[in-house]
CSV table of C-alpha atoms in Angstrom, one decimal:
chain,number,residue,atom,x,y,z
A,30,MET,CA,-3.9,-14.2,31.0
A,31,SER,CA,-5.8,-11.7,28.6
A,32,HIS,CA,-4.2,-8.4,28.7
A,33,THR,CA,-6.8,-4.9,28.6
A,34,TYR,CA,-5.2,-3.0,25.8
A,35,THR,CA,-6.9,1.4,26.2
A,36,LEU,CA,-6.4,3.5,23.4
A,37,SER,CA,-2.6,4.5,24.2
A,38,ASP,CA,-1.8,1.4,23.1
A,39,PHE,CA,-1.9,2.1,19.4
A,40,ASP,CA,-0.3,5.5,19.5
A,41,PHE,CA,2.7,5.8,17.6
A,42,GLU,CA,5.0,8.5,16.2
A,43,LEU,CA,4.4,9.0,12.3
A,44,PRO,CA,6.9,12.0,9.5
A,45,GLU,CA,5.1,13.7,8.1
A,46,SER,CA,6.8,13.1,5.0
A,47,LEU,CA,5.4,9.8,5.0
A,48,ILE,CA,1.8,10.1,4.9
A,49,ALA,CA,0.9,9.4,0.5
A,50,GLN,CA,0.1,12.7,-1.3
A,51,HIS,CA,-0.4,11.2,-4.3
A,52,PRO,CA,-0.6,7.6,-5.4
A,53,THR,CA,2.6,5.7,-7.3
A,54,THR,CA,2.6,6.0,-10.9
A,55,GLU,CA,1.5,2.2,-11.6
A,56,ARG,CA,-1.1,1.1,-9.1
A,57,SER,CA,0.9,-2.2,-8.3
A,58,ALA,CA,4.3,-0.2,-8.2
A,59,SER,CA,3.4,0.3,-4.4
A,60,ARG,CA,5.7,-1.3,-1.7
A,61,LEU,CA,4.4,-4.2,-0.2
A,62,LEU,CA,5.8,-4.8,3.3
A,63,ASP,CA,5.7,-9.2,3.9
A,64,GLY,CA,4.7,-9.6,7.2
A,65,ARG,CA,3.4,-12.7,7.7
A,66,SER,CA,6.5,-14.4,9.9
A,67,ASP,CA,8.8,-12.9,12.0
A,68,GLU,CA,10.7,-12.6,10.0
A,69,LEU,CA,9.8,-9.0,7.2
A,70,ALA,CA,10.0,-9.4,3.7
A,71,ASN,CA,10.6,-6.0,1.1
A,72,ARG,CA,8.6,-6.9,-1.4
A,73,THR,CA,6.3,-5.1,-4.4
A,74,PHE,CA,2.7,-5.5,-5.0
A,75,LYS,CA,3.1,-7.2,-7.9
A,76,ASP,CA,4.4,-9.9,-5.9
A,77,ILE,CA,1.5,-11.2,-4.2
A,78,PRO,CA,0.5,-13.5,-7.1
A,79,SER,CA,3.3,-15.9,-5.8
A,80,LEU,CA,3.2,-15.1,-2.2
A,81,LEU,CA,-0.8,-16.8,-2.0
A,82,GLN,CA,-1.4,-20.3,-3.0
A,83,PRO,CA,-3.2,-22.1,-5.3
A,84,GLY,CA,-7.1,-22.8,-4.0
A,85,ASP,CA,-7.3,-19.7,-2.3
A,86,LEU,CA,-10.0,-17.1,-2.3
A,87,LEU,CA,-9.4,-13.7,-2.6
A,88,VAL,CA,-12.3,-11.2,-1.5
A,89,PHE,CA,-12.3,-7.8,-2.0
A,90,ASN,CA,-14.8,-4.4,-1.3
A,91,ASP,CA,-16.5,-4.0,-5.0
A,92,THR,CA,-18.1,-0.3,-3.5
A,93,GLN,CA,-18.2,2.5,-6.0
A,94,VAL,CA,-16.7,6.3,-4.6
A,95,VAL,CA,-19.3,8.8,-5.2
A,96,LYS,CA,-18.8,12.1,-4.8
A,97,ALA,CA,-19.9,12.6,-2.0
A,98,ARG,CA,-18.7,16.3,-0.7
A,99,LEU,CA,-21.0,18.8,-1.6
A,100,PHE,CA,-20.2,23.0,-0.8
A,101,GLY,CA,-22.7,25.3,-0.6
A,102,GLU,CA,-24.6,27.8,1.7
A,103,LYS,CA,-27.4,28.8,4.0
A,104,ALA,CA,-30.6,31.3,3.1
A,105,THR,CA,-28.5,33.3,5.6
A,106,GLY,CA,-24.8,33.2,3.1
A,107,GLY,CA,-22.9,31.3,5.6
A,108,LYS,CA,-20.9,28.4,3.7
A,109,LEU,CA,-21.7,25.6,4.9
A,110,GLU,CA,-20.0,21.5,3.8
A,111,LEU,CA,-21.8,18.2,3.1
A,112,LEU,CA,-20.5,15.0,3.4
A,113,ILE,CA,-23.3,12.8,1.8
A,114,GLU,CA,-22.7,8.9,4.0
A,115,ARG,CA,-25.2,7.1,2.9
A,116,VAL,CA,-28.3,7.3,0.3
A,117,LEU,CA,-31.6,6.5,1.0
A,118,THR,CA,-35.1,6.2,-0.2
A,119,GLY,CA,-37.4,9.7,-1.7
A,120,HIS,CA,-34.0,11.8,-2.3
A,121,GLU,CA,-33.0,11.5,0.8
A,122,VAL,CA,-29.5,11.4,2.2
A,123,VAL,CA,-27.7,10.7,5.6
A,124,ALA,CA,-24.6,13.3,6.0
A,125,HIS,CA,-22.5,14.7,7.8
A,126,MET,CA,-22.6,18.8,8.0
A,127,LYS,CA,-19.4,20.8,7.9
A,128,VAL,CA,-21.0,24.4,9.6
A,129,SER,CA,-20.5,27.5,11.7
A,130,LYS,CA,-23.9,27.7,13.3
A,131,LYS,CA,-26.4,24.0,12.9
A,132,PRO,CA,-29.5,25.0,10.8
A,133,GLN,CA,-32.9,24.2,12.4
A,134,VAL,CA,-35.1,21.3,10.9
A,135,GLY,CA,-37.0,22.2,8.0
A,136,ALA,CA,-34.2,24.7,7.0
A,137,VAL,CA,-33.5,25.0,3.1
A,138,MET,CA,-29.5,24.6,1.6
A,139,TYR,CA,-28.8,26.6,-1.2
A,140,MET,CA,-26.3,24.2,-2.7
A,141,ALA,CA,-23.8,24.2,-5.7
A,142,GLY,CA,-25.5,27.9,-6.7
A,143,GLY,CA,-29.3,26.6,-5.3
A,144,LEU,CA,-31.6,26.3,-8.4
A,145,HIS,CA,-31.5,29.7,-10.0
A,146,ASN,CA,-27.6,29.1,-10.9
A,147,GLY,CA,-27.6,25.3,-11.7
A,148,GLY,CA,-27.2,23.2,-8.5
A,149,PHE,CA,-30.1,21.9,-6.0
A,150,THR,CA,-31.4,22.4,-2.6
A,151,ALA,CA,-31.2,20.5,0.8
A,152,THR,CA,-34.0,21.3,3.2
A,153,LEU,CA,-33.1,19.5,6.2
A,154,LEU,CA,-35.3,17.2,8.4
A,155,GLY,CA,-33.7,16.1,11.9
A,156,ARG,CA,-30.4,14.3,12.6
A,157,TRP,CA,-29.7,10.3,12.1
A,158,PRO,CA,-30.3,8.0,13.1
A,159,ASN,CA,-32.2,9.7,16.0
A,160,GLU,CA,-32.4,12.4,17.8
A,161,ASP,CA,-29.0,12.4,19.3
A,162,GLY,CA,-27.9,11.2,16.2
A,163,GLN,CA,-23.8,12.6,14.6
A,164,LEU,CA,-25.4,12.4,11.3
A,165,PHE,CA,-28.3,14.6,10.0
A,166,ARG,CA,-30.7,13.4,7.0
A,167,PHE,CA,-31.5,15.7,4.4
A,168,LYS,CA,-34.1,15.8,1.3
A,169,PHE,CA,-32.7,17.0,-2.1
A,170,SER,CA,-34.8,18.8,-4.4
A,171,ASP,CA,-33.7,16.2,-7.1
A,172,GLU,CA,-32.2,12.0,-7.5
A,173,PRO,CA,-29.3,12.4,-4.9
A,174,HIS,CA,-26.2,10.6,-7.3
A,175,THR,CA,-27.3,12.5,-10.1
A,176,LEU,CA,-26.5,15.5,-8.4
A,177,MET,CA,-22.9,14.1,-6.5
A,178,GLN,CA,-22.1,13.5,-10.0
A,179,ALA,CA,-22.8,16.6,-11.4
A,180,HIS,CA,-21.7,18.6,-8.4
A,181,GLY,CA,-19.4,16.6,-6.1
A,182,HIS,CA,-16.3,16.2,-5.5
A,183,MET,CA,-14.0,13.6,-4.7
A,184,PRO,CA,-13.9,12.9,-0.4
A,185,LEU,CA,-10.4,12.4,-0.4
A,186,PRO,CA,-9.4,12.2,3.7
A,187,PRO,CA,-8.6,14.6,5.4
A,188,TYR,CA,-4.7,14.0,5.6
A,189,ILE,CA,-4.4,14.2,1.8
A,190,ALA,CA,-4.0,18.0,0.9
A,191,ARG,CA,-6.2,19.5,-1.9
A,192,HIS,CA,-8.8,21.5,-2.6
A,193,GLN,CA,-10.7,19.6,-3.2
A,194,ASN,CA,-10.8,19.3,0.7
A,195,THR,CA,-12.1,22.9,1.3
A,196,ALA,CA,-14.6,25.6,-0.2
A,197,ASP,CA,-11.7,26.4,-3.0
A,198,ALA,CA,-12.6,23.1,-4.6
A,199,GLN,CA,-13.6,24.3,-7.8
A,200,HIS,CA,-9.4,26.1,-8.3
A,201,GLN,CA,-8.4,22.3,-7.9
A,202,THR,CA,-6.2,21.5,-11.0
A,203,GLU,CA,-7.3,20.0,-13.1
A,204,GLU,CA,-4.2,17.3,-13.5
A,205,ASP,CA,-5.0,16.3,-9.1
A,206,LYS,CA,-8.7,16.5,-10.6
A,207,ALA,CA,-8.9,13.9,-12.6
A,208,GLU,CA,-5.1,11.7,-10.8
A,209,ASP,CA,-8.1,11.6,-8.0
A,210,GLU,CA,-11.2,10.4,-9.8
A,211,ARG,CA,-9.2,7.7,-11.5
A,212,ARG,CA,-7.0,6.5,-8.4
A,213,TYR,CA,-9.1,7.1,-5.7
A,214,GLN,CA,-11.4,4.0,-6.8
A,215,THR,CA,-10.5,0.3,-7.1
A,216,VAL,CA,-10.6,-1.3,-10.6
A,217,PHE,CA,-13.4,-3.6,-8.6
A,218,ALA,CA,-15.4,-0.9,-8.5
A,219,LYS,CA,-18.6,-1.8,-9.4
A,220,HIS,CA,-21.8,-0.6,-7.0
A,221,PRO,CA,-22.1,3.6,-5.9
A,222,GLY,CA,-22.1,4.9,-2.4
A,223,ALA,CA,-19.0,4.9,-0.6
A,224,ALA,CA,-17.6,8.3,1.1
A,225,ALA,CA,-13.7,6.4,0.6
A,226,ALA,CA,-12.0,4.0,-0.6
A,227,PRO,CA,-11.2,-0.2,0.4
A,228,THR,CA,-7.8,1.1,0.1
A,229,ALA,CA,-6.1,-2.3,0.0
A,230,ALA,CA,-7.9,-2.6,-3.2
A,231,LEU,CA,-6.3,0.9,-5.0
A,232,HIS,CA,-3.1,-2.0,-5.8
A,233,PHE,CA,-4.4,-4.1,-8.3
A,234,ASP,CA,-4.5,-3.8,-11.4
A,235,GLU,CA,-5.0,-6.3,-14.5
A,236,GLY,CA,-1.2,-7.9,-14.5
A,237,VAL,CA,-1.5,-8.6,-11.1
A,238,LEU,CA,-5.3,-9.6,-11.5
A,239,GLN,CA,-3.9,-12.3,-14.6
A,240,GLY,CA,-1.5,-13.4,-12.5
A,241,LEU,CA,-3.7,-14.8,-9.3
A,242,GLU,CA,-5.5,-16.3,-11.9
A,243,ALA,CA,-2.4,-18.3,-13.3
A,244,GLN,CA,-1.6,-19.4,-9.8
A,245,GLY,CA,-5.0,-20.6,-9.4
A,246,VAL,CA,-6.1,-17.6,-6.9
A,247,SER,CA,-10.2,-17.8,-7.3
A,248,ARG,CA,-12.1,-14.3,-6.8
A,249,ALA,CA,-15.0,-13.2,-4.8
A,250,SER,CA,-16.7,-9.8,-3.4
A,251,VAL,CA,-18.9,-8.4,-0.9
A,252,THR,CA,-19.9,-4.7,-0.7
A,253,LEU,CA,-19.5,-2.9,1.8
A,254,HIS,CA,-20.2,1.1,1.4
A,255,VAL,CA,-17.3,2.7,3.6
A,256,GLY,CA,-18.2,5.3,5.5
A,257,ALA,CA,-15.8,8.7,6.8
A,258,GLY,CA,-16.4,8.1,10.1
A,259,THR,CA,-13.5,5.1,8.7
A,260,PHE,CA,-11.2,7.8,9.5
A,261,GLN,CA,-12.1,8.8,13.0
A,262,PRO,CA,-9.5,8.9,15.6
A,263,VAL,CA,-11.2,6.6,19.0
A,264,LYS,CA,-11.5,9.6,21.5
A,265,THR,CA,-11.9,7.2,24.3
A,266,GLU,CA,-9.2,5.8,26.3
A,267,ASN,CA,-11.5,3.0,27.5
A,268,LEU,CA,-11.9,1.1,23.8
A,269,ALA,CA,-15.4,-0.3,25.9
A,270,GLU,CA,-16.3,3.0,25.4
A,271,HIS,CA,-16.4,3.8,21.8
A,272,ARG,CA,-19.1,4.1,19.9
A,273,MET,CA,-18.3,2.3,16.4
A,274,HIS,CA,-19.5,4.5,12.8
A,275,SER,CA,-22.5,2.0,10.8
A,276,GLU,CA,-21.6,1.0,7.4
A,277,TRP,CA,-23.7,-1.2,4.9
A,278,TYR,CA,-22.6,-3.7,3.9
A,279,ASN,CA,-24.0,-6.8,1.1
A,280,ILE,CA,-22.0,-10.7,0.6
A,281,PRO,CA,-23.6,-11.8,-2.9
A,282,THR,CA,-24.6,-16.0,-2.1
A,283,GLU,CA,-22.1,-16.5,-4.8
A,284,THR,CA,-19.7,-15.4,-2.8
A,285,VAL,CA,-20.9,-17.1,0.1
A,286,GLN,CA,-20.9,-20.4,-1.6
A,287,ALA,CA,-17.4,-19.7,-3.2
A,288,ILE,CA,-15.7,-19.2,1.1
A,289,ALA,CA,-17.5,-23.0,1.6
A,290,ASP,CA,-16.0,-23.8,-2.1
A,291,CYS,CA,-12.9,-22.7,-0.5
A,292,ARG,CA,-12.8,-24.5,2.6
A,293,ALA,CA,-13.7,-27.9,0.8
A,294,ARG,CA,-10.6,-27.6,-1.1
A,295,GLY,CA,-9.1,-26.3,1.7
A,296,GLY,CA,-8.1,-23.1,0.4
A,297,ARG,CA,-7.7,-19.5,2.6
A,298,VAL,CA,-9.9,-16.8,2.5
A,299,VAL,CA,-8.0,-13.8,1.4
A,300,ALA,CA,-9.4,-10.2,2.6
A,301,VAL,CA,-8.4,-7.6,0.6
A,302,GLY,CA,-8.5,-4.4,2.9
A,303,THR,CA,-10.3,-3.9,6.2
A,304,THR,CA,-13.8,-3.3,5.0
A,305,SER,CA,-13.4,-7.3,3.7
A,306,VAL,CA,-12.7,-8.5,7.1
A,307,ARG,CA,-15.8,-6.7,9.0
A,308,THR,CA,-18.1,-7.9,6.1
A,309,LEU,CA,-16.9,-11.2,6.4
A,310,GLU,CA,-17.1,-10.9,9.7
A,311,SER,CA,-20.5,-9.7,11.0
A,312,TRP,CA,-21.6,-12.0,8.5
A,313,ALA,CA,-19.8,-14.8,10.8
A,314,GLN,CA,-21.5,-12.7,13.8
A,315,SER,CA,-25.1,-12.3,13.4
A,316,GLY,CA,-25.8,-15.0,9.7
A,317,LEU,CA,-27.4,-12.0,8.0
A,318,THR,CA,-25.4,-11.7,4.6
A,319,SER,CA,-26.7,-7.9,4.4
A,320,GLY,CA,-27.4,-5.4,6.7
A,321,ASP,CA,-25.8,-2.4,8.6
A,322,THR,CA,-23.0,-3.2,11.1
A,323,GLN,CA,-21.0,-1.7,14.1
A,324,ILE,CA,-18.2,-4.2,14.5
A,325,PHE,CA,-15.8,-3.6,16.7
A,326,ILE,CA,-12.5,-5.2,16.1
A,327,THR,CA,-9.9,-5.4,18.5
A,328,PRO,CA,-7.5,-7.7,20.2
A,329,GLY,CA,-8.8,-10.7,21.3
A,330,PHE,CA,-11.6,-11.3,18.5
A,331,ASP,CA,-12.7,-14.4,17.6
A,332,PHE,CA,-11.4,-15.1,13.1
A,333,LYS,CA,-14.1,-17.4,12.2
A,334,VAL,CA,-13.1,-16.8,8.1
A,335,VAL,CA,-10.5,-14.4,7.0
A,336,ASP,CA,-7.1,-16.2,6.9
A,337,VAL,CA,-5.0,-13.4,5.2
A,338,LEU,CA,-5.1,-10.4,5.3
A,339,ILE,CA,-3.9,-7.2,2.1
A,340,THR,CA,-4.1,-3.9,3.7
A,341,ASN,CA,-2.6,-1.0,4.1
A,342,PHE,CA,-0.8,1.6,6.8
A,343,HIS,CA,-3.1,2.7,9.3
A,344,LEU,CA,-3.5,5.8,11.6
A,345,PRO,CA,-2.8,6.3,14.9
A,346,LYS,CA,-5.2,5.7,17.3
A,347,SER,CA,-7.5,4.2,14.8
A,348,THR,CA,-10.3,1.4,15.0
A,349,LEU,CA,-8.6,0.1,11.5
A,350,LEU,CA,-5.3,0.1,13.5
A,351,MET,CA,-7.1,-2.1,16.3
A,352,LEU,CA,-8.4,-4.6,13.3
A,353,VAL,CA,-5.1,-5.5,12.4
A,354,SER,CA,-3.5,-5.5,15.7
A,355,ALA,CA,-6.3,-8.3,16.7
A,356,PHE,CA,-5.8,-10.4,13.0
A,357,ALA,CA,-1.4,-10.5,13.0
A,358,GLY,CA,-0.8,-10.0,16.8
A,359,PHE,CA,0.1,-7.1,19.1
A,360,ASP,CA,3.8,-7.0,19.7
A,361,HIS,CA,3.7,-8.2,15.9
A,362,MET,CA,1.6,-5.2,14.8
A,363,HIS,CA,3.7,-3.1,16.7
A,364,ALA,CA,7.1,-4.9,15.0
A,365,LEU,CA,5.6,-4.1,11.5
A,366,TYR,CA,4.8,-0.3,12.2
A,367,ARG,CA,8.5,-0.1,13.8
A,368,HIS,CA,10.3,-1.5,10.3
A,369,ALA,CA,8.0,0.4,7.9
A,370,ILE,CA,8.6,4.0,9.2
A,371,ALA,CA,12.6,3.0,9.2
A,372,HIS,CA,12.6,1.7,5.4
A,373,GLN,CA,10.3,5.0,4.8
A,374,TYR,CA,7.3,2.5,3.8
A,375,ARG,CA,3.8,5.2,2.7
A,376,PHE,CA,1.8,5.7,4.9
A,377,PHE,CA,-2.7,5.5,4.3
A,378,SER,CA,-4.6,5.3,1.5
A,379,TYR,CA,-2.1,6.2,-0.7
A,380,GLY,CA,0.5,4.5,0.4
A,381,ASP,CA,1.4,0.9,0.5
A,382,ALA,CA,0.6,-2.1,1.6
A,383,MET,CA,1.4,-4.8,4.0
A,384,LEU,CA,0.4,-8.4,4.0
A,385,LEU,CA,-0.3,-10.4,7.3
A,386,GLU,CA,-1.5,-14.2,8.6
A,387,LYS,CA,-4.2,-14.4,11.0
A,388,THR,CA,-2.4,-14.9,14.6
A,389,THR,CA,-1.4,-17.7,16.0
A,390,ALA,CA,-1.4,-18.6,19.7
A,391,SER,CA,2.7,-18.6,20.1
A,392,ARG,CA,2.6,-15.2,18.8
A,393,THR,CA,0.0,-13.7,21.1
A,394,ALA,CA,0.9,-15.6,23.9
């Protein structure tokens, strides 16, 4: 008999002290909760190569986090913040806007001091993707990626306490700034466009990659430009009423072939992070190797591609917690989180990781 889950099923109490504010000194020094069976094991991320099998295929997200957080002001002097969600053509961008009073369409924003002070302008064109959209479309006075690199700040999630999450970003310590610019980025980062890091991949370093190669584990990549919506909690008790954010993805031809080769040799597809899962399962669902996805994975979902998942610990009431519950089993996921809290694992983006296998019928029964 199938169970209908509600938002409350994905809530849990987390001590604030377990929310990681800084990464571990070394990427692969993070802890790893081995949750492949009911017998949970505490390990370190360096153990990953020995926990996978020759012939497995590791699929990671090679998106690159851009300095998507920008500060400016309206003509009236009112402060505003933009968080760039995606770059369009013709110097246009789609962004979240934080401001006390929404400006009118056509209004010009003076970003980073405006043109006369070495900054730039952003003209509001309207809402996106339609007139009821939650995001806003702007036209920048120059090429957006260039402007973000020059004036932007790394878009750290709201639960990481930094000055760069506020208009006082210029007062952030140089030490914190350098650490975040280096560590809130994966070693795979290749295609600029993400407003958040694919955090499960933050644990990989050269030593782990060499170990995987020695173990006979192949690697392939997909691209999903992670949006800031990944941090937004679901607010409707009825999950069917949740409006999922949209993200752009692409699966290269070489990766499609690598998956086919993996299947042919009897290997397993190991997704690094929920973003890789969403990309691969979107392709399985739609048949499209590139496009926008709003896939919302909840318990009962039939996974077609991914067999094994490496993931971090996720926010209460988040779509990501629902995804991993669908993958590893709802009751098993609750047990994993209870264990993680009891054993003081570090949570969220700079936190520790889990290794999971796709649930069997017996575990969900």
